[in-house]
Amino acid sequence: MTNSPRARSQPTLGTTPSQTVGPFFALPEGLPWPDGPELVTEDTPHAFVLRGQLVDGAGDPVPDGLIEIWQADERGRFAHPDDPRGTTTSFRGFGRCATDQQGRFWFRTVRPGGLPTPRGEWEAPHIDVTVLARGMLNRLVTRIYFPDETRANAADPVLEAVEERRRKTLLAEHDDTGFRFDIRLQGDDETVFFVL
Amino acid sequence: MATDTNGKHTDDLVLPTYARDDTSHPALHTPEYRSTALRNPQRPLHLLPQNLTEVTGPLLGHERVGEHDHDLTVQHEGEPLGERIVVSGRVLDSDGRPVPDTLVEVWQANAAGRYRHSGDRHPAPLDPNFSGVGRCMTDEQGRYRFVTIKPGAYPWRNHDNAWRPAHIHFSLFGRAFTQRLITQMYFPGDPLFFQDPIFQSVRDPKARERMICRFDLDSTIPEWALAYHFDIVLRGSRATPFENEDDDDDD
Ligand SMILES: [Fe+2]
C-alpha cells in the first residue's frame, strides 16, 4: 500500500455518516442531469466516449446505479483553487450518469494529462470514479487508466501498489468509439476499489 | 518537478490532507440490509493517496440551481399536500469550518410515502403538486435552506413488514473528491428506527444521531411552517507540509 500523509490534528466534529443513495435518486429532475455524461461536446478535438457496465456479484447488471467521474483536463489541470499550480482551465471535469436497465453508463470526455504528486512522482492519466447504488451504504471509489499508456502506467504509484494480477481491472479497453471500462462489484475479476 | 541528489523533491507541491473518518460510516457489507449482499466488494480496499485528483473536485455552481429549486412547495400549479417544513442548517467540515458555495441536492417521498419514480410500487397516492427534488447552494457561511413537506414513511421488502423511517436524501460535494457524501436525514423520535437496517447500519450511536435533524423553533414560520435544523459535517482538511517525509516514505 502507498502511504499517504496524515492530518496532524484530530477532527473536532464527527462527520455525517454515509447512507445509501437508494433506488429512487433518478426521479424526474433528480440526480441525473441531461448533460451529466458529457464533459465535453461532441465536436471537441480528441473527444471520445467511455462506456461501461456495472455488474453485481451474481454477474447481473446493476440497473439502478449512479456513476460519477472527476478528472483533469488534457494538460493535467483542474479548475480548482486547491491546485497549487494555478487554475488555468475552465474544464468542468465532472460527469454523472445513471446506469440503464443493462447496467450501462457512458461519458464523453478527453484524456486527462498526467499529474505530479507531492512526493515527486508522476501519476499516469487517470479518471477518478465514484460508484453509488441501492445496496451500497457508502460510495465506492475506483480509477480508470488508459491501456496504451504503458510507460506512464508502469511508473504510476497507485497502480504500482496494486497486485499485478488485479491491475488490469483498472485499465480501460479500446473499443469502437473510445474506451470501455466495466465495474465489477464482486467476483474473480472484482474491480479494485479504494479508500481515500 | 525537480529532485535533489537524494531523490527528494525540492519544490513543494503542497496539498491539503483530508482526515479519515471511516468510523462514522456503515460497513459496505451489512447483512441485515439484504441488497448489500451482491454489491459489496469481497476484497480489501486499497488506500488511494490524496493527490491532485482527490483534493480537488467539481465546483458546481449556480447554473445547476433554478429559481424554485430550494422550495419544493412552489414547483407546481397547486400546493403539495402534507405538513410544510423548513429544513435548514450548515455544511461544515470536521475542523468546524463552513463549506461555502457548495451544491446541496435533496430528494424525498411525498407526504404519503411515495416517490415520483416509476420503480416505486408503494400503493400510496402520488401528489401532482410534488416532485420531491430540491437543490441549493450554501452561502458564504455554509448555510443552506429548503422549504418542503414532511416525507411519509414507506414500506420496502427487505424483511417482513419493513418500513423506512421518514427521511430526506442529501447529496453533497464539498470542495474535494474526498468530501463527496450521500446521506439521509431522519426526524427526531421516529418509532421506525429500531427496525431499519439502513439507519442501524451506522453502528456508533453518536454517529447515528448526526443523521437526525432537530426541531428548530427559531426557523419556524408562524402560522405557516414548522422547521428542522440539520448540520452536515464533511471531512476536514488542513494544508499540511510534509514535514515528516522521512518516516512517511515507502519502504
Ligand atoms: Fe428513500
GROMACS .gro file of C-alpha atoms and ligand atoms in nm:
model
  448
    1MET     CA    1   0.000   0.000   0.000
    2THR     CA    2   0.108   0.352  -0.065
    3ASN     CA    3   0.145   0.579   0.232
    4SER     CA    4  -0.044   0.899   0.241
    5PRO     CA    5   0.037   1.191   0.464
    6ARG     CA    6  -0.195   1.221   0.760
    7ALA     CA    7  -0.350   1.530   0.904
    8ARG     CA    8  -0.185   1.628   1.225
    9SER     CA    9  -0.482   1.739   1.426
   10GLN     CA   10  -0.778   1.543   1.549
   11PRO     CA   11  -1.102   1.645   1.383
   12THR     CA   12  -1.319   1.846   1.617
   13LEU     CA   13  -1.657   1.746   1.474
   14GLY     CA   14  -1.774   1.399   1.389
   15THR     CA   15  -1.863   1.362   1.024
   16THR     CA   16  -2.212   1.283   0.900
   17PRO     CA   17  -2.241   0.913   0.815
   18SER     CA   18  -2.291   0.794   0.462
   19GLN     CA   19  -2.619   0.626   0.367
   20THR     CA   20  -2.721   0.450   0.050
   21VAL     CA   21  -2.832   0.657  -0.248
   22GLY     CA   22  -3.130   0.419  -0.261
   23PRO     CA   23  -3.338   0.319  -0.563
   24PHE     CA   24  -3.514   0.650  -0.631
   25PHE     CA   25  -3.245   0.913  -0.698
   26ALA     CA   26  -3.332   0.906  -1.068
   27LEU     CA   27  -3.680   1.051  -1.026
   28PRO     CA   28  -3.765   1.326  -1.279
   29GLU     CA   29  -3.533   1.626  -1.232
   30GLY     CA   30  -3.343   1.418  -0.977
   31LEU     CA   31  -2.970   1.349  -0.963
   32PRO     CA   32  -2.916   1.257  -1.330
   33TRP     CA   33  -2.869   1.571  -1.538
   34PRO     CA   34  -2.944   1.591  -1.908
   35ASP     CA   35  -2.583   1.691  -1.980
   36GLY     CA   36  -2.445   1.476  -1.698
   37PRO     CA   37  -2.245   1.232  -1.912
   38GLU     CA   38  -2.098   1.500  -2.140
   39LEU     CA   39  -1.787   1.660  -2.000
   40VAL     CA   40  -1.715   1.794  -2.348
   41THR     CA   41  -1.920   1.848  -2.660
   42GLU     CA   42  -1.910   1.606  -2.948
   43ASP     CA   43  -1.704   1.838  -3.168
   44THR     CA   44  -1.427   1.881  -2.912
   45PRO     CA   45  -1.090   1.773  -3.052
   46HIS     CA   46  -0.980   1.435  -2.909
   47ALA     CA   47  -1.321   1.372  -2.750
   48PHE     CA   48  -1.411   1.008  -2.708
   49VAL     CA   49  -1.687   0.807  -2.548
   50LEU     CA   50  -1.608   0.599  -2.243
   51ARG     CA   51  -1.861   0.321  -2.192
   52GLY     CA   52  -1.902   0.059  -1.930
   53GLN     CA   53  -2.128  -0.170  -1.742
   54LEU     CA   54  -2.183  -0.201  -1.368
   55VAL     CA   55  -2.220  -0.565  -1.265
   56ASP     CA   56  -2.305  -0.722  -0.928
   57GLY     CA   57  -2.175  -1.035  -0.756
   58ALA     CA   58  -2.416  -1.262  -0.945
   59GLY     CA   59  -2.289  -1.124  -1.275
   60ASP     CA   60  -2.614  -0.934  -1.323
   61PRO     CA   61  -2.622  -0.575  -1.444
   62VAL     CA   62  -2.695  -0.311  -1.180
   63PRO     CA   63  -2.980  -0.108  -1.334
   64ASP     CA   64  -3.006   0.146  -1.051
   65GLY     CA   65  -2.652   0.268  -1.013
   66LEU     CA   66  -2.507   0.616  -1.046
   67ILE     CA   67  -2.155   0.665  -1.177
   68GLU     CA   68  -1.967   0.991  -1.130
   69ILE     CA   69  -1.625   1.078  -1.269
   70TRP     CA   70  -1.376   1.352  -1.190
   71GLN     CA   71  -1.062   1.425  -1.390
   72ALA     CA   72  -0.807   1.682  -1.503
   73ASP     CA   73  -0.810   1.839  -1.846
   74GLU     CA   74  -0.578   1.730  -2.127
   75ARG     CA   75  -0.291   1.929  -1.982
   76GLY     CA   76  -0.341   1.785  -1.635
   77ARG     CA   77  -0.512   2.095  -1.496
   78PHE     CA   78  -0.808   2.142  -1.266
   79ALA     CA   79  -1.040   2.440  -1.241
   80HIS     CA   80  -0.991   2.441  -0.866
   81PRO     CA   81  -0.824   2.678  -0.616
   82ASP     CA   82  -0.656   2.395  -0.426
   83ASP     CA   83  -0.439   2.309  -0.724
   84PRO     CA   84  -0.121   2.495  -0.621
   85ARG     CA   85  -0.002   2.506  -0.983
   86GLY     CA   86  -0.276   2.761  -1.053
   87THR     CA   87  -0.613   2.748  -1.215
   88THR     CA   88  -0.563   2.772  -1.588
   89THR     CA   89  -0.860   2.579  -1.719
   90SER     CA   90  -1.235   2.606  -1.727
   91PHE     CA   91  -1.282   2.235  -1.788
   92ARG     CA   92  -1.578   2.104  -1.586
   93GLY     CA   93  -1.403   1.774  -1.522
   94PHE     CA   94  -1.713   1.618  -1.370
   95GLY     CA   95  -1.960   1.374  -1.518
   96ARG     CA   96  -2.259   1.190  -1.382
   97CYS     CA   97  -2.450   0.907  -1.547
   98ALA     CA   98  -2.721   0.677  -1.413
   99THR     CA   99  -2.695   0.318  -1.531
  100ASP     CA  100  -2.964   0.187  -1.766
  101GLN     CA  101  -3.156  -0.140  -1.748
  102GLN     CA  102  -2.846  -0.325  -1.869
  103GLY     CA  103  -2.627  -0.155  -1.609
  104ARG     CA  104  -2.461   0.053  -1.880
  105PHE     CA  105  -2.321   0.403  -1.842
  106TRP     CA  106  -2.126   0.636  -2.068
  107PHE     CA  107  -1.934   0.964  -2.070
  108ARG     CA  108  -1.797   1.188  -2.341
  109THR     CA  109  -1.464   1.327  -2.234
  110VAL     CA  110  -1.100   1.376  -2.323
  111ARG     CA  111  -0.793   1.201  -2.189
  112PRO     CA  112  -0.655   1.383  -1.884
  113GLY     CA  113  -0.289   1.474  -1.860
  114GLY     CA  114  -0.051   1.309  -1.616
  115LEU     CA  115  -0.010   1.465  -1.274
  116PRO     CA  116   0.275   1.538  -1.035
  117THR     CA  117   0.237   1.421  -0.677
  118PRO     CA  118   0.366   1.591  -0.362
  119ARG     CA  119   0.621   1.310  -0.334
  120GLY     CA  120   0.782   1.387  -0.666
  121GLU     CA  121   0.620   1.104  -0.857
  122TRP     CA  122   0.409   1.122  -1.172
  123GLU     CA  123   0.066   0.974  -1.191
  124ALA     CA  124  -0.037   0.834  -1.527
  125PRO     CA  125  -0.350   0.983  -1.690
  126HIS     CA  126  -0.645   0.865  -1.485
  127ILE     CA  127  -1.008   0.937  -1.405
  128ASP     CA  128  -1.144   0.907  -1.051
  129VAL     CA  129  -1.476   0.726  -1.026
  130THR     CA  130  -1.749   0.721  -0.762
  131VAL     CA  131  -1.996   0.431  -0.774
  132LEU     CA  132  -2.331   0.470  -0.597
  133ALA     CA  133  -2.627   0.233  -0.586
  134ARG     CA  134  -2.902   0.088  -0.377
  135GLY     CA  135  -2.744  -0.178  -0.157
  136MET     CA  136  -2.427   0.027  -0.118
  137LEU     CA  137  -2.411   0.205   0.216
  138ASN     CA  138  -2.111   0.410   0.114
  139ARG     CA  139  -1.972   0.512  -0.218
  140LEU     CA  140  -1.709   0.301  -0.387
  141VAL     CA  141  -1.410   0.470  -0.546
  142THR     CA  142  -1.203   0.340  -0.831
  143ARG     CA  143  -0.977   0.480  -1.103
  144ILE     CA  144  -0.974   0.443  -1.478
  145TYR     CA  145  -0.636   0.422  -1.651
  146PHE     CA  146  -0.562   0.402  -2.023
  147PRO     CA  147  -0.431   0.081  -2.181
  148ASP     CA  148  -0.188   0.249  -2.420
  149GLU     CA  149  -0.001   0.450  -2.155
  150THR     CA  150   0.244   0.169  -2.096
  151ARG     CA  151   0.534   0.376  -1.966
  152ALA     CA  152   0.329   0.617  -1.760
  153ASN     CA  153   0.126   0.332  -1.610
  154ALA     CA  154   0.442   0.144  -1.518
  155ALA     CA  155   0.561   0.448  -1.319
  156ASP     CA  156   0.226   0.523  -1.157
  157PRO     CA  157   0.245   0.493  -0.777
  158VAL     CA  158  -0.119   0.392  -0.737
  159LEU     CA  159  -0.106   0.115  -0.996
  160GLU     CA  160   0.224   0.000  -0.857
  161ALA     CA  161   0.068  -0.057  -0.516
  162VAL     CA  162  -0.195  -0.288  -0.662
  163GLU     CA  163  -0.101  -0.655  -0.703
  164GLU     CA  164  -0.017  -0.718  -1.065
  165ARG     CA  165  -0.290  -0.974  -1.120
  166ARG     CA  166  -0.562  -0.721  -1.037
  167ARG     CA  167  -0.415  -0.413  -1.210
  168LYS     CA  168  -0.597  -0.487  -1.532
  169THR     CA  169  -0.929  -0.415  -1.360
  170LEU     CA  170  -0.819  -0.050  -1.350
  171LEU     CA  171  -0.737  -0.034  -1.721
  172ALA     CA  172  -0.995   0.071  -1.976
  173GLU     CA  173  -1.002  -0.121  -2.304
  174HIS     CA  174  -1.013   0.023  -2.653
  175ASP     CA  175  -1.344  -0.004  -2.833
  176ASP     CA  176  -1.512   0.138  -3.145
  177THR     CA  177  -1.594   0.479  -3.005
  178GLY     CA  178  -1.324   0.521  -2.748
  179PHE     CA  179  -1.281   0.316  -2.436
  180ARG     CA  180  -1.467   0.063  -2.231
  181PHE     CA  181  -1.442   0.027  -1.855
  182ASP     CA  182  -1.660  -0.225  -1.672
  183ILE     CA  183  -1.706  -0.214  -1.297
  184ARG     CA  184  -1.749  -0.548  -1.121
  185LEU     CA  185  -1.858  -0.524  -0.761
  186GLN     CA  186  -1.759  -0.883  -0.676
  187GLY     CA  187  -1.620  -1.199  -0.833
  188ASP     CA  188  -1.290  -1.330  -0.967
  189ASP     CA  189  -1.230  -1.013  -1.162
  190GLU     CA  190  -1.369  -0.777  -0.898
  191THR     CA  191  -1.262  -0.421  -0.973
  192VAL     CA  192  -1.001  -0.273  -0.744
  193PHE     CA  193  -1.170  -0.021  -0.516
  194PHE     CA  194  -1.004   0.235  -0.295
  195VAL     CA  195  -1.044   0.414   0.033
  196LEU     CA  196  -0.905   0.761   0.045
  197MET     CA  197   0.924   1.852  -1.065
  198ALA     CA  198   1.284   1.896  -0.951
  199THR     CA  199   1.450   1.643  -0.725
  200ASP     CA  200   1.776   1.672  -0.533
  201THR     CA  201   2.054   1.413  -0.523
  202ASN     CA  202   1.875   1.210  -0.257
  203GLY     CA  203   1.577   1.177  -0.485
  204LYS     CA  204   1.368   1.407  -0.271
  205HIS     CA  205   1.165   1.672  -0.440
  206THR     CA  206   1.273   2.023  -0.374
  207ASP     CA  207   0.985   2.241  -0.487
  208ASP     CA  208   0.684   2.158  -0.278
  209LEU     CA  209   0.351   2.074  -0.424
  210VAL     CA  210   0.161   2.133  -0.102
  211LEU     CA  211  -0.185   1.984  -0.095
  212PRO     CA  212  -0.449   1.973   0.176
  213THR     CA  213  -0.494   1.643   0.355
  214TYR     CA  214  -0.841   1.525   0.442
  215ALA     CA  215  -0.876   1.341   0.773
  216ARG     CA  216  -1.003   0.985   0.754
  217ASP     CA  217  -1.345   0.931   0.909
  218ASP     CA  218  -1.409   0.561   0.849
  219THR     CA  219  -1.563   0.510   1.194
  220SER     CA  220  -1.856   0.736   1.106
  221HIS     CA  221  -1.967   0.521   0.817
  222PRO     CA  222  -2.157   0.195   0.776
  223ALA     CA  223  -1.984  -0.120   0.658
  224LEU     CA  224  -2.044  -0.193   0.291
  225HIS     CA  225  -2.131  -0.546   0.396
  226THR     CA  226  -2.429  -0.513   0.628
  227PRO     CA  227  -2.619  -0.845   0.606
  228GLU     CA  228  -2.937  -0.707   0.767
  229TYR     CA  229  -2.968  -0.482   0.461
  230ARG     CA  230  -3.007  -0.761   0.214
  231SER     CA  231  -2.922  -0.573  -0.103
  232THR     CA  232  -2.566  -0.526   0.021
  233ALA     CA  233  -2.500  -0.900  -0.033
  234LEU     CA  234  -2.415  -0.885  -0.403
  235ARG     CA  235  -2.298  -0.525  -0.403
  236ASN     CA  236  -2.014  -0.512  -0.153
  237PRO     CA  237  -1.658  -0.584  -0.267
  238GLN     CA  238  -1.511  -0.901  -0.120
  239ARG     CA  239  -1.150  -0.794  -0.147
  240PRO     CA  240  -0.974  -0.543   0.075
  241LEU     CA  241  -0.989  -0.185  -0.042
  242HIS     CA  242  -0.661  -0.024  -0.144
  243LEU     CA  243  -0.551   0.306   0.003
  244LEU     CA  244  -0.565   0.586  -0.253
  245PRO     CA  245  -0.320   0.864  -0.170
  246GLN     CA  246  -0.472   1.211  -0.165
  247ASN     CA  247  -0.309   1.363  -0.469
  248LEU     CA  248  -0.428   1.635  -0.705
  249THR     CA  249  -0.732   1.448  -0.837
  250GLU     CA  250  -0.852   1.366  -0.487
  251VAL     CA  251  -0.805   1.706  -0.319
  252THR     CA  252  -0.980   1.889  -0.600
  253GLY     CA  253  -1.340   1.832  -0.703
  254PRO     CA  254  -1.623   1.970  -0.908
  255LEU     CA  255  -1.719   2.322  -0.805
  256LEU     CA  256  -2.068   2.309  -0.945
  257GLY     CA  257  -2.232   2.643  -0.933
  258HIS     CA  258  -2.547   2.837  -0.952
  259GLU     CA  259  -2.603   2.720  -1.308
  260ARG     CA  260  -2.726   2.395  -1.153
  261VAL     CA  261  -2.989   2.567  -0.939
  262GLY     CA  262  -3.319   2.705  -1.066
  263GLU     CA  263  -3.523   2.979  -0.903
  264HIS     CA  264  -3.766   2.746  -0.722
  265ASP     CA  265  -3.532   2.458  -0.663
  266HIS     CA  266  -3.494   2.528  -0.291
  267ASP     CA  267  -3.872   2.542  -0.234
  268LEU     CA  268  -4.036   2.209  -0.309
  269THR     CA  269  -4.379   2.352  -0.228
  270VAL     CA  270  -4.393   2.602  -0.516
  271GLN     CA  271  -4.277   2.391  -0.810
  272HIS     CA  272  -4.629   2.323  -0.941
  273GLU     CA  273  -4.963   2.492  -1.002
  274GLY     CA  274  -5.101   2.397  -0.665
  275GLU     CA  275  -4.957   2.328  -0.326
  276PRO     CA  276  -4.846   1.979  -0.227
  277LEU     CA  277  -5.035   1.801   0.047
  278GLY     CA  278  -4.861   1.743   0.375
  279GLU     CA  279  -4.700   1.918   0.664
  280ARG     CA  280  -4.497   2.216   0.543
  281ILE     CA  281  -4.147   2.226   0.689
  282VAL     CA  282  -3.834   2.436   0.660
  283VAL     CA  283  -3.514   2.230   0.662
  284SER     CA  284  -3.203   2.438   0.710
  285GLY     CA  285  -2.857   2.411   0.854
  286ARG     CA  286  -2.493   2.441   0.770
  287VAL     CA  287  -2.245   2.238   0.576
  288LEU     CA  288  -1.925   2.228   0.780
  289ASP     CA  289  -1.604   2.034   0.772
  290SER     CA  290  -1.478   1.833   1.066
  291ASP     CA  291  -1.247   2.122   1.160
  292GLY     CA  292  -1.563   2.325   1.214
  293ARG     CA  293  -1.512   2.542   0.910
  294PRO     CA  294  -1.811   2.628   0.691
  295VAL     CA  295  -1.818   2.486   0.339
  296PRO     CA  296  -1.938   2.780   0.127
  297ASP     CA  297  -2.076   2.779  -0.228
  298THR     CA  298  -2.130   2.407  -0.249
  299LEU     CA  299  -2.420   2.235  -0.420
  300VAL     CA  300  -2.670   2.057  -0.194
  301GLU     CA  301  -2.914   1.821  -0.365
  302VAL     CA  302  -3.213   1.658  -0.195
  303TRP     CA  303  -3.482   1.412  -0.296
  304GLN     CA  304  -3.765   1.260  -0.099
  305ALA     CA  305  -4.101   1.081  -0.093
  306ASN     CA  306  -4.422   1.282  -0.074
  307ALA     CA  307  -4.634   1.309   0.241
  308ALA     CA  308  -4.790   0.970   0.166
  309GLY     CA  309  -4.452   0.799   0.140
  310ARG     CA  310  -4.446   0.771  -0.239
  311TYR     CA  311  -4.167   0.876  -0.476
  312ARG     CA  312  -4.237   1.014  -0.819
  313HIS     CA  313  -4.034   0.729  -0.966
  314SER     CA  314  -4.155   0.453  -1.195
  315GLY     CA  315  -3.989   0.194  -0.976
  316ASP     CA  316  -4.183   0.291  -0.664
  317ARG     CA  317  -4.461   0.031  -0.625
  318HIS     CA  318  -4.594   0.150  -0.291
  319PRO     CA  319  -4.973   0.179  -0.337
  320ALA     CA  320  -4.990   0.527  -0.190
  321PRO     CA  321  -5.105   0.828  -0.390
  322LEU     CA  322  -4.877   1.042  -0.599
  323ASP     CA  323  -4.918   1.414  -0.545
  324PRO     CA  324  -4.946   1.606  -0.874
  325ASN     CA  325  -4.807   1.910  -0.693
  326PHE     CA  326  -4.496   1.748  -0.557
  327SER     CA  327  -4.183   1.637  -0.740
  328GLY     CA  328  -3.972   1.574  -0.434
  329VAL     CA  329  -3.648   1.718  -0.574
  330GLY     CA  330  -3.457   2.019  -0.445
  331ARG     CA  331  -3.125   2.192  -0.497
  332CYS     CA  332  -2.949   2.490  -0.346
  333MET     CA  333  -2.605   2.635  -0.291
  334THR     CA  334  -2.462   2.703   0.053
  335ASP     CA  335  -2.389   3.068   0.127
  336GLU     CA  336  -2.056   3.207   0.249
  337GLN     CA  337  -2.132   3.073   0.600
  338GLY     CA  338  -2.207   2.727   0.466
  339ARG     CA  339  -2.579   2.775   0.526
  340TYR     CA  340  -2.849   2.615   0.318
  341ARG     CA  341  -3.228   2.621   0.341
  342PHE     CA  342  -3.511   2.423   0.185
  343VAL     CA  343  -3.887   2.452   0.215
  344THR     CA  344  -4.067   2.124   0.163
  345ILE     CA  345  -4.327   1.894   0.313
  346LYS     CA  346  -4.252   1.624   0.564
  347PRO     CA  347  -4.199   1.295   0.379
  348GLY     CA  348  -4.400   0.990   0.478
  349ALA     CA  349  -4.258   0.657   0.589
  350TYR     CA  350  -4.280   0.383   0.327
  351PRO     CA  351  -4.267   0.004   0.319
  352TRP     CA  352  -3.999  -0.195   0.142
  353ARG     CA  353  -3.923  -0.562   0.106
  354ASN     CA  354  -3.603  -0.601   0.299
  355HIS     CA  355  -3.763  -0.808   0.575
  356ASP     CA  356  -4.111  -0.891   0.699
  357ASN     CA  357  -4.316  -0.573   0.749
  358ALA     CA  358  -4.016  -0.349   0.682
  359TRP     CA  359  -4.069   0.029   0.680
  360ARG     CA  360  -3.823   0.305   0.612
  361PRO     CA  361  -3.836   0.584   0.871
  362ALA     CA  362  -3.926   0.919   0.718
  363HIS     CA  363  -3.613   1.064   0.558
  364ILE     CA  364  -3.480   1.313   0.307
  365HIS     CA  365  -3.190   1.206   0.085
  366PHE     CA  366  -2.898   1.450   0.069
  367SER     CA  367  -2.610   1.470  -0.181
  368LEU     CA  368  -2.306   1.686  -0.105
  369PHE     CA  369  -1.987   1.767  -0.290
  370GLY     CA  370  -1.783   1.984  -0.058
  371ARG     CA  371  -1.477   2.117  -0.239
  372ALA     CA  372  -1.284   1.796  -0.294
  373PHE     CA  373  -1.341   1.450  -0.435
  374THR     CA  374  -1.252   1.318  -0.088
  375GLN     CA  375  -1.550   1.501   0.064
  376ARG     CA  376  -1.827   1.361  -0.156
  377LEU     CA  377  -2.113   1.242   0.065
  378ILE     CA  378  -2.453   1.085   0.008
  379THR     CA  379  -2.662   1.058   0.322
  380GLN     CA  380  -3.016   1.062   0.457
  381MET     CA  381  -3.166   1.299   0.711
  382TYR     CA  382  -3.404   1.147   0.965
  383PHE     CA  383  -3.657   1.306   1.201
  384PRO     CA  384  -3.633   1.305   1.580
  385GLY     CA  385  -3.802   1.025   1.773
  386ASP     CA  386  -3.907   0.820   1.473
  387PRO     CA  387  -4.058   0.494   1.602
  388LEU     CA  388  -3.926   0.305   1.298
  389PHE     CA  389  -3.555   0.344   1.373
  390PHE     CA  390  -3.528   0.019   1.565
  391GLN     CA  391  -3.617  -0.199   1.266
  392ASP     CA  392  -3.444  -0.004   0.988
  393PRO     CA  393  -3.121  -0.175   0.879
  394ILE     CA  394  -3.009   0.129   0.681
  395PHE     CA  395  -3.027   0.365   0.978
  396GLN     CA  396  -2.887   0.092   1.207
  397SER     CA  397  -2.601   0.022   0.967
  398VAL     CA  398  -2.426   0.313   1.137
  399ARG     CA  399  -2.306   0.128   1.445
  400ASP     CA  400  -2.184   0.418   1.657
  401PRO     CA  401  -2.487   0.568   1.834
  402LYS     CA  402  -2.327   0.913   1.836
  403ALA     CA  403  -2.269   0.897   1.462
  404ARG     CA  404  -2.627   0.780   1.414
  405GLU     CA  405  -2.753   1.088   1.595
  406ARG     CA  406  -2.569   1.303   1.344
  407MET     CA  407  -2.820   1.184   1.082
  408ILE     CA  408  -3.118   1.309   1.285
  409CYS     CA  409  -3.230   1.669   1.248
  410ARG     CA  410  -3.361   1.864   1.545
  411PHE     CA  411  -3.679   2.061   1.579
  412ASP     CA  412  -3.590   2.426   1.522
  413LEU     CA  413  -3.840   2.665   1.674
  414ASP     CA  414  -3.642   2.972   1.566
  415SER     CA  415  -3.674   2.880   1.200
  416THR     CA  416  -4.044   2.806   1.206
  417ILE     CA  417  -4.267   3.041   1.011
  418PRO     CA  418  -4.558   3.131   1.239
  419GLU     CA  419  -4.894   3.019   1.108
  420TRP     CA  420  -4.719   2.865   0.807
  421ALA     CA  421  -4.447   2.602   0.858
  422LEU     CA  422  -4.259   2.402   1.119
  423ALA     CA  423  -3.883   2.378   1.096
  424TYR     CA  424  -3.595   2.140   1.145
  425HIS     CA  425  -3.224   2.206   1.168
  426PHE     CA  426  -2.970   1.971   1.012
  427ASP     CA  427  -2.597   2.036   1.003
  428ILE     CA  428  -2.388   1.821   0.771
  429VAL     CA  429  -2.023   1.760   0.851
  430LEU     CA  430  -1.780   1.663   0.576
  431ARG     CA  431  -1.420   1.553   0.619
  432GLY     CA  432  -1.194   1.840   0.718
  433SER     CA  433  -0.858   1.934   0.572
  434ARG     CA  434  -0.552   2.123   0.671
  435ALA     CA  435  -0.287   2.236   0.430
  436THR     CA  436  -0.007   2.031   0.581
  437PRO     CA  437   0.350   2.048   0.456
  438PHE     CA  438   0.502   1.702   0.457
  439GLU     CA  439   0.749   1.771   0.734
  440ASN     CA  440   0.771   1.405   0.829
  441GLU     CA  441   0.875   1.295   0.484
  442ASP     CA  442   1.144   1.056   0.609
  443ASP     CA  443   0.928   0.841   0.831
  444ASP     CA  444   0.644   0.855   0.581
  445ASP     CA  445   0.844   0.709   0.294
  446ASP     CA  446   0.757   0.383   0.130
  447ASP     CA  447   0.999   0.106   0.211
  448FE      FE  448  -3.573   0.695   0.036
   0.00000   0.00000   0.00000
